[in-house]
Amino acid sequence: MNHRQEVFGPNQLTPRKGHSPWMRFLIQFQNPLIYILLAAGALKLVMGGFVDAAVILAVVLFNAWIGFLQEARPSVPSRR
């Protein structure tokens, strides 16, 4: 057994590398619905609807922030 440990090393799992906080936040924008909302906000901004564009951008950022917080929270299995 000692020979195998010397050859192959200890029987341990390698720790998973996680994404950086910025990357986890940016991943929240990888959704087709978000792309549509951003395009609608840009179109509204070009057409002069500054308030509407600001509301759409605020909703998209709020959605990304909530998704970021949910992913950052450690997953704990429910106990019953």
Tab-separated table of C-alpha atoms in Angstrom:
chain	number	residue	atom	x	y	z
A	1	MET	CA	0.000	0.000	0.000
A	2	ASN	CA	2.850	2.397	0.768
A	3	HIS	CA	4.311	1.715	-2.652
A	4	ARG	CA	1.021	2.691	-4.321
A	5	GLN	CA	0.840	5.902	-2.316
A	6	GLU	CA	4.358	6.765	-3.354
A	7	VAL	CA	3.547	6.118	-7.002
A	8	PHE	CA	0.036	7.588	-7.237
A	9	GLY	CA	-0.077	9.941	-4.264
A	10	PRO	CA	-2.760	10.156	-1.579
A	11	ASN	CA	-6.355	9.340	-2.417
A	12	GLN	CA	-7.718	12.897	-2.274
A	13	LEU	CA	-9.992	14.862	-4.519
A	14	THR	CA	-8.570	17.969	-6.086
A	15	PRO	CA	-10.433	21.071	-4.956
A	16	ARG	CA	-12.690	22.691	-7.554
A	17	LYS	CA	-11.678	26.100	-8.748
A	18	GLY	CA	-14.564	28.511	-8.586
A	19	HIS	CA	-15.201	31.579	-10.679
A	20	SER	CA	-14.151	34.980	-9.459
A	21	PRO	CA	-16.941	37.210	-8.115
A	22	TRP	CA	-16.836	39.403	-11.233
A	23	MET	CA	-17.115	36.386	-13.495
A	24	ARG	CA	-20.059	35.003	-11.484
A	25	PHE	CA	-21.779	38.385	-11.852
A	26	LEU	CA	-21.140	38.536	-15.596
A	27	ILE	CA	-22.394	34.977	-16.069
A	28	GLN	CA	-25.812	36.206	-14.937
A	29	PHE	CA	-26.099	38.080	-18.248
A	30	GLN	CA	-25.782	34.905	-20.359
A	31	ASN	CA	-29.477	34.523	-21.025
A	32	PRO	CA	-31.438	35.216	-24.233
A	33	LEU	CA	-34.156	37.066	-22.320
A	34	ILE	CA	-31.534	39.400	-20.850
A	35	TYR	CA	-30.235	40.084	-24.367
A	36	ILE	CA	-33.767	41.010	-25.480
A	37	LEU	CA	-34.233	43.303	-22.483
A	38	LEU	CA	-30.879	45.006	-23.088
A	39	ALA	CA	-31.760	45.504	-26.766
A	40	ALA	CA	-35.142	46.949	-25.771
A	41	GLY	CA	-33.442	49.287	-23.317
A	42	ALA	CA	-30.947	50.429	-25.940
A	43	LEU	CA	-33.747	50.988	-28.448
A	44	LYS	CA	-35.732	53.011	-25.920
A	45	LEU	CA	-32.635	55.069	-25.140
A	46	VAL	CA	-32.100	55.816	-28.844
A	47	MET	CA	-35.769	56.775	-29.216
A	48	GLY	CA	-35.532	59.192	-26.299
A	49	GLY	CA	-37.258	57.143	-23.607
A	50	PHE	CA	-34.664	57.759	-20.920
A	51	VAL	CA	-36.935	56.812	-18.026
A	52	ASP	CA	-38.035	53.566	-19.686
A	53	ALA	CA	-34.439	52.672	-20.574
A	54	ALA	CA	-33.327	53.352	-17.001
A	55	VAL	CA	-36.105	51.145	-15.614
A	56	ILE	CA	-35.215	48.293	-17.984
A	57	LEU	CA	-31.518	48.584	-17.088
A	58	ALA	CA	-32.368	48.673	-13.374
A	59	VAL	CA	-34.469	45.503	-13.691
A	60	VAL	CA	-31.683	43.701	-15.578
A	61	LEU	CA	-29.072	44.732	-12.991
A	62	PHE	CA	-31.375	43.772	-10.112
A	63	ASN	CA	-31.944	40.353	-11.688
A	64	ALA	CA	-28.176	39.854	-12.111
A	65	TRP	CA	-27.540	40.912	-8.507
A	66	ILE	CA	-30.150	38.472	-7.138
A	67	GLY	CA	-28.710	35.641	-9.258
A	68	PHE	CA	-25.193	36.502	-8.090
A	69	LEU	CA	-26.248	36.439	-4.433
A	70	GLN	CA	-28.041	33.116	-4.842
A	71	GLU	CA	-24.985	31.517	-6.422
A	72	ALA	CA	-22.665	32.950	-3.783
A	73	ARG	CA	-24.736	31.538	-0.935
A	74	PRO	CA	-23.461	28.109	0.093
A	75	SER	CA	-25.810	25.299	-0.756
A	76	VAL	CA	-26.910	23.503	2.381
A	77	PRO	CA	-29.135	20.462	1.985
A	78	SER	CA	-32.399	20.724	3.836
A	79	ARG	CA	-32.693	18.580	6.932
A	80	ARG	CA	-36.007	16.939	7.790
